[in-house]
Amino acid sequence: MKEKKLIGYVGTYTNGDSEGIYSFQLAANEITDVKVAAALENPTYITISADNQFLYSVIKKGEDGGIASYKINENSGELHAISTQLSAGSPPCHVSLDDRAESVLSANYHKGTIDYYSSKGGIVEPALSSVEHHGSGPHTRQEKPHTHYAGFTPDEKYTIAVDLGIDQIIVYELIHNQLIEKSALNTAPGSGPRHLVFHPNGQWAYVMTELSSEVISLKYDKDNGRFTQIQAISSIPADFSENNQGSAIHISSDGRFIYAGNRGHDSIAVFAVDQQTGLLSFIEHTSTYGNWPRDFVLDPSENYLVASNQNSSSLTLYRRNCETGKLSVIQKDVKVPNPVCVKFLNLL
């Protein structure tokens, strides 16, 4: 049986050779057909609706920033612009959707804010709620709040913001279209939490820290929307003393393996998840064969993983062993200018 071609997208920085969002195809152990799918400025983070109908991207336009949405042609991968919502100042760094693509969240690193939008038929409406964080941390990069992630809990009862600048994971409840703080967890001072993923059981979550290069394991109480930390484990070798900044974190759909990106060490750390306790144990580091791996993604079959090396303008493709979690490189130096975020169309 012939392997189905998978369509993926790459969000980029356009301060170099990039023109915007790129698409590519994955089949027969190879990434091919890399091309511009949509021309826009700094689409650094993208997300795709569960039904593959729409792609949402952060966008910069002149002195403004915000969210843009596109209709996806599932056959060709082409993107057709359908809406944009902008506000004054720096653009967001992260965007996420609920399962029905009716609610959109963005996180703004420079402003230290999260914004909530409604979306109808892929058209993003003006922001209904915006929350600005306050505070600072001990690290030189923590002079003010730097919100790096905003997403939904598995039951979509609450929303979550992860703020690198103030070492906090903040849970919000949406009441009458307004984000109201429910709880907050303080991580270790100077850790700089960046991104979060939930375990499929909804009882555990994992946070990648950028400044301390750790994965933090959390227990989550869905009844009261509170996190409790149960572990912090390093994502880099103990003897690595050069600059490293943690980047992305992802989990396999069976909840058995966590993958964490290291910029500087230029690797992906692989961890096994204890299915009784939620605690992590280290498996291996795998080189990304490039410079500054900003993000990576498991393909829908989870037989592959694609890493994006921002500073070397390249993608690296791995075969993933679904039983051991380990990665084996099968293609490297796939040219995409200044890649940041990688996403695939979902298997329906």
mmCIF file of C-alpha atoms in Angstrom:
data_model
loop_
_atom_site.group_PDB
_atom_site.id
_atom_site.type_symbol
_atom_site.label_atom_id
_atom_site.label_comp_id
_atom_site.label_asym_id
_atom_site.label_seq_id
_atom_site.Cartn_x
_atom_site.Cartn_y
_atom_site.Cartn_z
ATOM 1 C CA MET A 1 0.000 0.000 0.000
ATOM 2 C CA LYS A 2 1.396 3.370 -1.020
ATOM 3 C CA GLU A 3 2.157 5.701 1.873
ATOM 4 C CA LYS A 4 -0.055 8.775 1.962
ATOM 5 C CA LYS A 5 1.625 12.124 1.432
ATOM 6 C CA LEU A 6 1.364 14.349 4.485
ATOM 7 C CA ILE A 7 1.170 18.129 4.166
ATOM 8 C CA GLY A 8 3.019 20.288 6.674
ATOM 9 C CA TYR A 9 3.509 24.000 7.243
ATOM 10 C CA VAL A 10 6.365 26.076 8.618
ATOM 11 C CA GLY A 11 6.006 29.461 10.295
ATOM 12 C CA THR A 12 9.102 31.653 9.960
ATOM 13 C CA TYR A 13 10.847 34.906 10.744
ATOM 14 C CA THR A 14 10.847 37.120 7.644
ATOM 15 C CA ASN A 15 13.795 39.308 8.671
ATOM 16 C CA GLY A 16 15.988 37.182 6.391
ATOM 17 C CA ASP A 17 15.157 35.408 3.131
ATOM 18 C CA SER A 18 11.770 34.089 4.215
ATOM 19 C CA GLU A 19 8.570 35.266 2.532
ATOM 20 C CA GLY A 20 6.102 33.932 5.104
ATOM 21 C CA ILE A 21 4.481 30.540 5.709
ATOM 22 C CA TYR A 22 5.933 27.585 3.787
ATOM 23 C CA SER A 23 4.298 24.257 2.973
ATOM 24 C CA PHE A 24 5.973 20.908 2.345
ATOM 25 C CA GLN A 25 5.103 17.266 1.741
ATOM 26 C CA LEU A 26 6.311 14.216 3.647
ATOM 27 C CA ALA A 27 6.242 10.747 2.101
ATOM 28 C CA ALA A 28 8.579 7.796 1.646
ATOM 29 C CA ASN A 29 11.008 8.997 4.328
ATOM 30 C CA GLU A 30 11.519 12.349 2.611
ATOM 31 C CA ILE A 31 10.445 15.987 2.849
ATOM 32 C CA THR A 32 9.803 17.479 -0.603
ATOM 33 C CA ASP A 33 8.009 20.289 -2.409
ATOM 34 C CA VAL A 34 8.938 23.125 -0.043
ATOM 35 C CA LYS A 35 7.248 26.314 -1.263
ATOM 36 C CA VAL A 36 5.680 29.553 -0.081
ATOM 37 C CA ALA A 37 2.069 28.960 0.976
ATOM 38 C CA ALA A 38 1.277 32.503 2.159
ATOM 39 C CA ALA A 39 3.253 35.730 2.050
ATOM 40 C CA LEU A 40 3.112 37.674 5.331
ATOM 41 C CA GLU A 41 5.453 39.232 7.870
ATOM 42 C CA ASN A 42 6.804 37.187 10.802
ATOM 43 C CA PRO A 43 4.318 34.292 10.958
ATOM 44 C CA THR A 44 6.423 32.787 13.727
ATOM 45 C CA TYR A 45 3.732 30.551 15.213
ATOM 46 C CA ILE A 46 0.877 28.775 13.470
ATOM 47 C CA THR A 47 -1.867 26.325 14.391
ATOM 48 C CA ILE A 48 -4.390 24.294 12.396
ATOM 49 C CA SER A 49 -8.046 23.596 13.158
ATOM 50 C CA ALA A 50 -8.924 20.003 14.032
ATOM 51 C CA ASP A 51 -10.980 19.644 10.830
ATOM 52 C CA ASN A 52 -8.097 20.948 8.626
ATOM 53 C CA GLN A 53 -10.283 23.758 7.309
ATOM 54 C CA PHE A 54 -8.317 26.701 8.680
ATOM 55 C CA LEU A 55 -4.793 27.787 9.597
ATOM 56 C CA TYR A 56 -4.237 30.575 12.121
ATOM 57 C CA SER A 57 -0.982 32.507 12.350
ATOM 58 C CA VAL A 58 0.549 35.317 14.330
ATOM 59 C CA ILE A 59 1.338 38.263 12.059
ATOM 60 C CA LYS A 60 3.248 41.518 12.017
ATOM 61 C CA LYS A 61 2.036 44.335 9.796
ATOM 62 C CA GLY A 62 3.971 47.588 9.975
ATOM 63 C CA GLU A 63 3.901 48.753 13.595
ATOM 64 C CA ASP A 64 0.992 46.451 14.467
ATOM 65 C CA GLY A 65 0.696 42.798 15.360
ATOM 66 C CA GLY A 66 -2.063 40.228 15.743
ATOM 67 C CA ILE A 67 -3.698 37.125 14.286
ATOM 68 C CA ALA A 68 -4.393 36.128 10.671
ATOM 69 C CA SER A 69 -6.502 33.215 9.443
ATOM 70 C CA TYR A 70 -6.401 31.244 6.200
ATOM 71 C CA LYS A 71 -8.609 28.739 4.398
ATOM 72 C CA ILE A 72 -6.673 25.528 3.671
ATOM 73 C CA ASN A 73 -6.907 23.659 0.382
ATOM 74 C CA GLU A 74 -6.373 20.131 1.692
ATOM 75 C CA ASN A 75 -5.391 18.766 -1.730
ATOM 76 C CA SER A 76 -2.817 21.356 -2.758
ATOM 77 C CA GLY A 77 -1.910 22.800 0.641
ATOM 78 C CA GLU A 78 -2.564 26.318 -0.652
ATOM 79 C CA LEU A 79 -3.613 28.977 1.847
ATOM 80 C CA HIS A 80 -6.157 31.694 1.127
ATOM 81 C CA ALA A 81 -6.319 34.684 3.496
ATOM 82 C CA ILE A 82 -9.729 35.272 5.075
ATOM 83 C CA SER A 83 -9.251 37.545 8.122
ATOM 84 C CA THR A 84 -6.800 39.605 10.157
ATOM 85 C CA GLN A 85 -7.078 41.212 13.586
ATOM 86 C CA LEU A 86 -4.356 43.721 14.518
ATOM 87 C CA SER A 87 -3.508 45.982 17.446
ATOM 88 C CA ALA A 88 -0.720 48.479 18.049
ATOM 89 C CA GLY A 89 2.671 47.146 19.091
ATOM 90 C CA SER A 90 4.662 43.943 18.833
ATOM 91 C CA PRO A 91 2.988 40.807 17.440
ATOM 92 C CA PRO A 92 2.146 37.730 19.545
ATOM 93 C CA CYS A 93 4.537 34.766 19.721
ATOM 94 C CA HIS A 94 1.961 31.974 20.162
ATOM 95 C CA VAL A 95 -1.553 31.120 18.991
ATOM 96 C CA SER A 96 -3.856 28.225 19.905
ATOM 97 C CA LEU A 97 -7.410 27.031 19.200
ATOM 98 C CA ASP A 98 -10.156 25.145 20.962
ATOM 99 C CA ASP A 99 -11.381 21.907 19.370
ATOM 100 C CA ARG A 100 -14.208 23.627 17.467
ATOM 101 C CA ALA A 101 -12.025 26.518 16.247
ATOM 102 C CA GLU A 102 -14.478 28.920 17.865
ATOM 103 C CA SER A 103 -12.051 30.342 20.435
ATOM 104 C CA VAL A 104 -8.548 31.650 19.709
ATOM 105 C CA LEU A 105 -5.864 32.506 22.272
ATOM 106 C CA SER A 106 -2.660 34.406 21.654
ATOM 107 C CA ALA A 107 0.344 35.068 23.912
ATOM 108 C CA ASN A 108 2.476 38.174 23.487
ATOM 109 C CA TYR A 109 6.067 37.903 24.707
ATOM 110 C CA HIS A 110 6.885 41.600 24.359
ATOM 111 C CA LYS A 111 3.670 42.943 25.890
ATOM 112 C CA GLY A 112 3.303 40.264 28.584
ATOM 113 C CA THR A 113 -0.338 39.710 27.618
ATOM 114 C CA ILE A 114 -2.786 37.053 26.510
ATOM 115 C CA ASP A 115 -5.736 37.801 24.240
ATOM 116 C CA TYR A 116 -8.968 35.916 23.664
ATOM 117 C CA TYR A 117 -10.798 36.054 20.325
ATOM 118 C CA SER A 118 -13.879 34.336 18.951
ATOM 119 C CA SER A 119 -13.771 32.766 15.501
ATOM 120 C CA LYS A 120 -16.669 31.922 13.196
ATOM 121 C CA GLY A 121 -16.086 30.007 9.988
ATOM 122 C CA GLY A 122 -12.389 30.768 10.241
ATOM 123 C CA ILE A 123 -12.990 34.515 10.539
ATOM 124 C CA VAL A 124 -11.352 35.948 13.680
ATOM 125 C CA GLU A 125 -13.424 38.596 15.445
ATOM 126 C CA PRO A 126 -11.877 41.514 17.410
ATOM 127 C CA ALA A 127 -10.350 40.504 20.756
ATOM 128 C CA LEU A 128 -12.981 40.087 23.470
ATOM 129 C CA SER A 129 -10.590 39.988 26.425
ATOM 130 C CA SER A 130 -6.977 40.946 27.070
ATOM 131 C CA VAL A 131 -5.009 40.365 30.264
ATOM 132 C CA GLU A 132 -1.694 42.027 31.067
ATOM 133 C CA HIS A 133 0.674 40.323 33.493
ATOM 134 C CA HIS A 134 2.770 42.165 36.080
ATOM 135 C CA GLY A 135 6.058 41.472 37.861
ATOM 136 C CA SER A 136 9.622 40.441 37.088
ATOM 137 C CA GLY A 137 12.196 37.769 37.885
ATOM 138 C CA PRO A 138 15.869 37.475 38.918
ATOM 139 C CA HIS A 139 17.272 36.693 35.449
ATOM 140 C CA THR A 140 18.421 39.543 33.198
ATOM 141 C CA ARG A 141 15.741 38.574 30.684
ATOM 142 C CA GLN A 142 13.036 38.779 33.329
ATOM 143 C CA GLU A 143 12.875 42.563 33.571
ATOM 144 C CA LYS A 144 9.118 42.365 32.919
ATOM 145 C CA PRO A 145 6.454 39.781 32.030
ATOM 146 C CA HIS A 146 7.073 37.744 28.870
ATOM 147 C CA THR A 147 4.058 35.543 28.127
ATOM 148 C CA HIS A 148 5.194 32.751 25.814
ATOM 149 C CA TYR A 149 2.245 30.351 25.651
ATOM 150 C CA ALA A 150 -1.535 30.455 25.925
ATOM 151 C CA GLY A 151 -3.666 27.347 25.537
ATOM 152 C CA PHE A 152 -6.667 25.388 26.744
ATOM 153 C CA THR A 153 -6.980 22.641 29.337
ATOM 154 C CA PRO A 154 -8.022 19.265 27.854
ATOM 155 C CA ASP A 155 -11.656 19.746 28.906
ATOM 156 C CA GLU A 156 -11.488 23.392 27.720
ATOM 157 C CA LYS A 157 -12.891 24.497 31.067
ATOM 158 C CA TYR A 158 -9.917 26.793 31.654
ATOM 159 C CA THR A 159 -7.196 28.557 29.714
ATOM 160 C CA ILE A 160 -3.516 28.613 30.664
ATOM 161 C CA ALA A 161 -0.806 31.222 30.244
ATOM 162 C CA VAL A 162 2.886 30.437 30.709
ATOM 163 C CA ASP A 163 4.971 33.522 31.497
ATOM 164 C CA LEU A 164 8.749 33.336 31.136
ATOM 165 C CA GLY A 165 9.318 36.773 32.654
ATOM 166 C CA ILE A 166 7.603 36.209 35.994
ATOM 167 C CA ASP A 167 8.118 32.444 36.448
ATOM 168 C CA GLN A 168 4.420 31.704 36.542
ATOM 169 C CA ILE A 169 1.838 29.342 35.071
ATOM 170 C CA ILE A 170 -1.502 31.102 35.351
ATOM 171 C CA VAL A 171 -4.926 29.481 34.942
ATOM 172 C CA TYR A 172 -7.862 31.582 33.750
ATOM 173 C CA GLU A 173 -11.575 30.937 33.616
ATOM 174 C CA LEU A 174 -13.573 32.459 30.785
ATOM 175 C CA ILE A 175 -16.605 34.189 32.314
ATOM 176 C CA HIS A 176 -18.875 36.219 30.020
ATOM 177 C CA ASN A 177 -16.068 36.319 27.443
ATOM 178 C CA GLN A 178 -13.616 37.726 29.989
ATOM 179 C CA LEU A 179 -10.453 35.990 31.224
ATOM 180 C CA ILE A 180 -10.598 35.840 35.026
ATOM 181 C CA GLU A 181 -7.624 34.465 36.979
ATOM 182 C CA LYS A 182 -8.385 31.175 38.720
ATOM 183 C CA SER A 183 -4.986 30.108 40.079
ATOM 184 C CA ALA A 184 -1.246 30.589 39.608
ATOM 185 C CA LEU A 185 1.771 28.346 40.142
ATOM 186 C CA ASN A 186 5.188 29.845 40.778
ATOM 187 C CA THR A 187 8.064 27.931 39.210
ATOM 188 C CA ALA A 188 11.632 28.202 40.535
ATOM 189 C CA PRO A 189 12.942 31.801 40.376
ATOM 190 C CA GLY A 190 14.842 32.354 37.143
ATOM 191 C CA SER A 191 13.594 29.137 35.488
ATOM 192 C CA GLY A 192 11.714 30.965 32.730
ATOM 193 C CA PRO A 193 8.812 28.613 31.862
ATOM 194 C CA ARG A 194 8.081 28.703 28.117
ATOM 195 C CA HIS A 195 5.658 26.073 26.736
ATOM 196 C CA LEU A 196 3.278 23.463 28.199
ATOM 197 C CA VAL A 197 1.770 20.155 27.076
ATOM 198 C CA PHE A 198 -0.822 17.956 28.779
ATOM 199 C CA HIS A 199 -0.643 14.198 29.154
ATOM 200 C CA PRO A 200 -3.575 12.458 27.394
ATOM 201 C CA ASN A 201 -5.020 11.481 30.794
ATOM 202 C CA GLY A 202 -5.506 15.176 31.639
ATOM 203 C CA GLN A 203 -3.997 14.655 35.098
ATOM 204 C CA TRP A 204 -0.399 15.633 34.316
ATOM 205 C CA ALA A 205 1.251 18.425 32.377
ATOM 206 C CA TYR A 206 4.826 19.174 31.373
ATOM 207 C CA VAL A 207 6.495 22.564 31.005
ATOM 208 C CA MET A 208 9.728 23.377 29.171
ATOM 209 C CA THR A 209 11.767 26.110 30.826
ATOM 210 C CA GLU A 210 13.848 28.349 28.605
ATOM 211 C CA LEU A 211 16.285 29.819 31.125
ATOM 212 C CA SER A 212 17.060 26.790 33.325
ATOM 213 C CA SER A 213 16.735 24.161 30.532
ATOM 214 C CA GLU A 214 14.448 21.856 32.500
ATOM 215 C CA VAL A 215 11.232 19.940 32.030
ATOM 216 C CA ILE A 216 8.863 20.506 34.943
ATOM 217 C CA SER A 217 6.319 17.770 35.678
ATOM 218 C CA LEU A 218 3.000 18.918 37.121
ATOM 219 C CA LYS A 219 -0.116 17.363 38.602
ATOM 220 C CA TYR A 220 -3.306 19.022 37.432
ATOM 221 C CA ASP A 221 -6.561 19.158 39.406
ATOM 222 C CA LYS A 222 -9.265 19.706 36.808
ATOM 223 C CA ASP A 223 -11.906 20.403 39.442
ATOM 224 C CA ASN A 224 -10.265 23.533 40.803
ATOM 225 C CA GLY A 225 -7.905 24.381 37.950
ATOM 226 C CA ARG A 226 -4.693 24.105 39.990
ATOM 227 C CA PHE A 227 -1.224 22.788 39.210
ATOM 228 C CA THR A 228 1.237 21.210 41.648
ATOM 229 C CA GLN A 229 4.875 20.615 40.726
ATOM 230 C CA ILE A 230 6.158 17.067 41.248
ATOM 231 C CA GLN A 231 9.500 17.071 39.389
ATOM 232 C CA ALA A 232 12.095 19.134 37.528
ATOM 233 C CA ILE A 233 14.575 17.305 35.299
ATOM 234 C CA SER A 234 17.363 18.823 33.187
ATOM 235 C CA SER A 235 17.078 18.728 29.403
ATOM 236 C CA ILE A 236 20.843 19.082 28.837
ATOM 237 C CA PRO A 237 23.856 17.014 29.978
ATOM 238 C CA ALA A 238 25.297 17.917 33.375
ATOM 239 C CA ASP A 239 28.676 18.738 31.839
ATOM 240 C CA PHE A 240 27.303 21.101 29.166
ATOM 241 C CA SER A 241 28.373 24.614 30.231
ATOM 242 C CA GLU A 242 27.735 26.667 27.099
ATOM 243 C CA ASN A 243 24.672 28.801 26.462
ATOM 244 C CA ASN A 244 21.452 26.828 26.121
ATOM 245 C CA GLN A 245 17.860 27.962 25.897
ATOM 246 C CA GLY A 246 15.001 25.493 26.145
ATOM 247 C CA SER A 247 12.533 25.674 23.261
ATOM 248 C CA ALA A 248 9.602 23.428 22.366
ATOM 249 C CA ILE A 249 8.005 20.524 24.209
ATOM 250 C CA HIS A 250 5.717 17.831 22.783
ATOM 251 C CA ILE A 251 4.260 14.521 23.944
ATOM 252 C CA SER A 252 3.367 11.358 22.051
ATOM 253 C CA SER A 253 -0.376 10.691 21.796
ATOM 254 C CA ASP A 254 -0.032 7.527 23.913
ATOM 255 C CA GLY A 255 1.485 9.642 26.707
ATOM 256 C CA ARG A 256 4.620 7.484 26.946
ATOM 257 C CA PHE A 257 7.272 9.921 25.715
ATOM 258 C CA ILE A 258 8.152 13.598 26.133
ATOM 259 C CA TYR A 259 10.365 15.436 23.628
ATOM 260 C CA ALA A 260 12.100 18.698 24.575
ATOM 261 C CA GLY A 261 14.160 21.039 22.382
ATOM 262 C CA ASN A 262 17.525 22.576 23.307
ATOM 263 C CA ARG A 263 18.875 25.655 21.511
ATOM 264 C CA GLY A 264 22.620 25.849 22.070
ATOM 265 C CA HIS A 265 23.100 22.169 22.792
ATOM 266 C CA ASP A 266 21.150 21.847 19.514
ATOM 267 C CA SER A 267 19.406 18.657 20.462
ATOM 268 C CA ILE A 268 16.106 17.039 21.281
ATOM 269 C CA ALA A 269 15.955 15.385 24.686
ATOM 270 C CA VAL A 270 13.763 12.293 24.948
ATOM 271 C CA PHE A 271 12.117 11.230 28.210
ATOM 272 C CA ALA A 272 9.962 8.267 29.223
ATOM 273 C CA VAL A 273 6.791 8.977 31.209
ATOM 274 C CA ASP A 274 5.985 6.704 34.153
ATOM 275 C CA GLN A 275 2.334 5.913 33.538
ATOM 276 C CA GLN A 276 1.662 5.421 37.253
ATOM 277 C CA THR A 277 3.259 8.583 38.630
ATOM 278 C CA GLY A 278 3.717 10.941 35.681
ATOM 279 C CA LEU A 279 7.424 11.296 36.516
ATOM 280 C CA LEU A 280 10.029 11.448 33.736
ATOM 281 C CA SER A 281 13.223 9.478 33.170
ATOM 282 C CA PHE A 282 15.844 10.470 30.614
ATOM 283 C CA ILE A 283 16.323 8.301 27.506
ATOM 284 C CA GLU A 284 18.617 10.126 25.061
ATOM 285 C CA HIS A 285 19.761 13.310 23.362
ATOM 286 C CA THR A 286 19.579 13.463 19.568
ATOM 287 C CA SER A 287 21.376 16.127 17.538
ATOM 288 C CA THR A 288 19.207 18.373 15.377
ATOM 289 C CA TYR A 289 22.019 18.627 12.790
ATOM 290 C CA GLY A 290 21.499 22.364 12.649
ATOM 291 C CA ASN A 291 21.661 25.586 14.647
ATOM 292 C CA TRP A 292 19.070 26.731 17.206
ATOM 293 C CA PRO A 293 16.164 24.229 17.020
ATOM 294 C CA ARG A 294 13.231 26.531 17.730
ATOM 295 C CA ASP A 295 10.498 23.914 17.376
ATOM 296 C CA PHE A 296 9.665 20.410 16.168
ATOM 297 C CA VAL A 297 6.572 18.319 15.579
ATOM 298 C CA LEU A 298 5.459 14.704 15.444
ATOM 299 C CA ASP A 299 3.688 13.862 12.203
ATOM 300 C CA PRO A 300 0.090 12.505 12.450
ATOM 301 C CA SER A 301 1.274 8.875 12.283
ATOM 302 C CA GLU A 302 3.941 9.684 14.919
ATOM 303 C CA ASN A 303 6.390 7.568 12.949
ATOM 304 C CA TYR A 304 8.300 10.743 12.105
ATOM 305 C CA LEU A 305 9.502 13.905 13.801
ATOM 306 C CA VAL A 306 10.475 17.132 12.013
ATOM 307 C CA ALA A 307 12.740 19.667 13.729
ATOM 308 C CA SER A 308 13.197 23.294 12.624
ATOM 309 C CA ASN A 309 16.657 24.853 12.988
ATOM 310 C CA GLN A 310 16.073 28.602 12.969
ATOM 311 C CA ASN A 311 19.620 29.922 12.583
ATOM 312 C CA SER A 312 20.768 27.372 9.986
ATOM 313 C CA SER A 313 17.516 27.702 7.977
ATOM 314 C CA SER A 314 16.947 23.958 7.850
ATOM 315 C CA LEU A 315 14.571 21.160 8.720
ATOM 316 C CA THR A 316 15.694 17.746 9.979
ATOM 317 C CA LEU A 317 13.573 14.612 9.558
ATOM 318 C CA TYR A 318 13.716 11.645 11.950
ATOM 319 C CA ARG A 319 12.162 8.219 12.029
ATOM 320 C CA ARG A 320 10.656 7.628 15.475
ATOM 321 C CA ASN A 321 10.625 4.245 17.194
ATOM 322 C CA CYS A 322 7.162 4.185 18.750
ATOM 323 C CA GLU A 323 8.163 1.478 21.244
ATOM 324 C CA THR A 324 11.361 3.033 22.584
ATOM 325 C CA GLY A 325 10.686 6.688 21.788
ATOM 326 C CA LYS A 326 14.126 7.039 20.191
ATOM 327 C CA LEU A 327 14.829 9.091 17.070
ATOM 328 C CA SER A 328 16.966 8.235 14.031
ATOM 329 C CA VAL A 329 17.833 10.924 11.505
ATOM 330 C CA ILE A 330 16.870 10.104 7.903
ATOM 331 C CA GLN A 331 17.072 13.539 6.200
ATOM 332 C CA LYS A 332 18.802 16.769 7.133
ATOM 333 C CA ASP A 333 19.585 20.195 5.693
ATOM 334 C CA VAL A 334 16.134 20.603 4.136
ATOM 335 C CA LYS A 335 16.219 24.292 3.252
ATOM 336 C CA VAL A 336 13.543 26.561 4.736
ATOM 337 C CA PRO A 337 14.570 30.138 5.608
ATOM 338 C CA ASN A 338 14.464 31.061 9.324
ATOM 339 C CA PRO A 339 12.000 28.332 10.374
ATOM 340 C CA VAL A 340 10.282 28.600 13.748
ATOM 341 C CA CYS A 341 7.071 26.554 14.075
ATOM 342 C CA VAL A 342 6.128 23.327 12.261
ATOM 343 C CA LYS A 343 2.615 21.875 12.014
ATOM 344 C CA PHE A 344 0.946 19.078 9.990
ATOM 345 C CA LEU A 345 -2.558 18.705 8.671
ATOM 346 C CA ASN A 346 -4.423 16.248 10.874
ATOM 347 C CA LEU A 347 -5.421 12.761 9.754
ATOM 348 C CA LEU A 348 -9.213 12.744 9.541
#
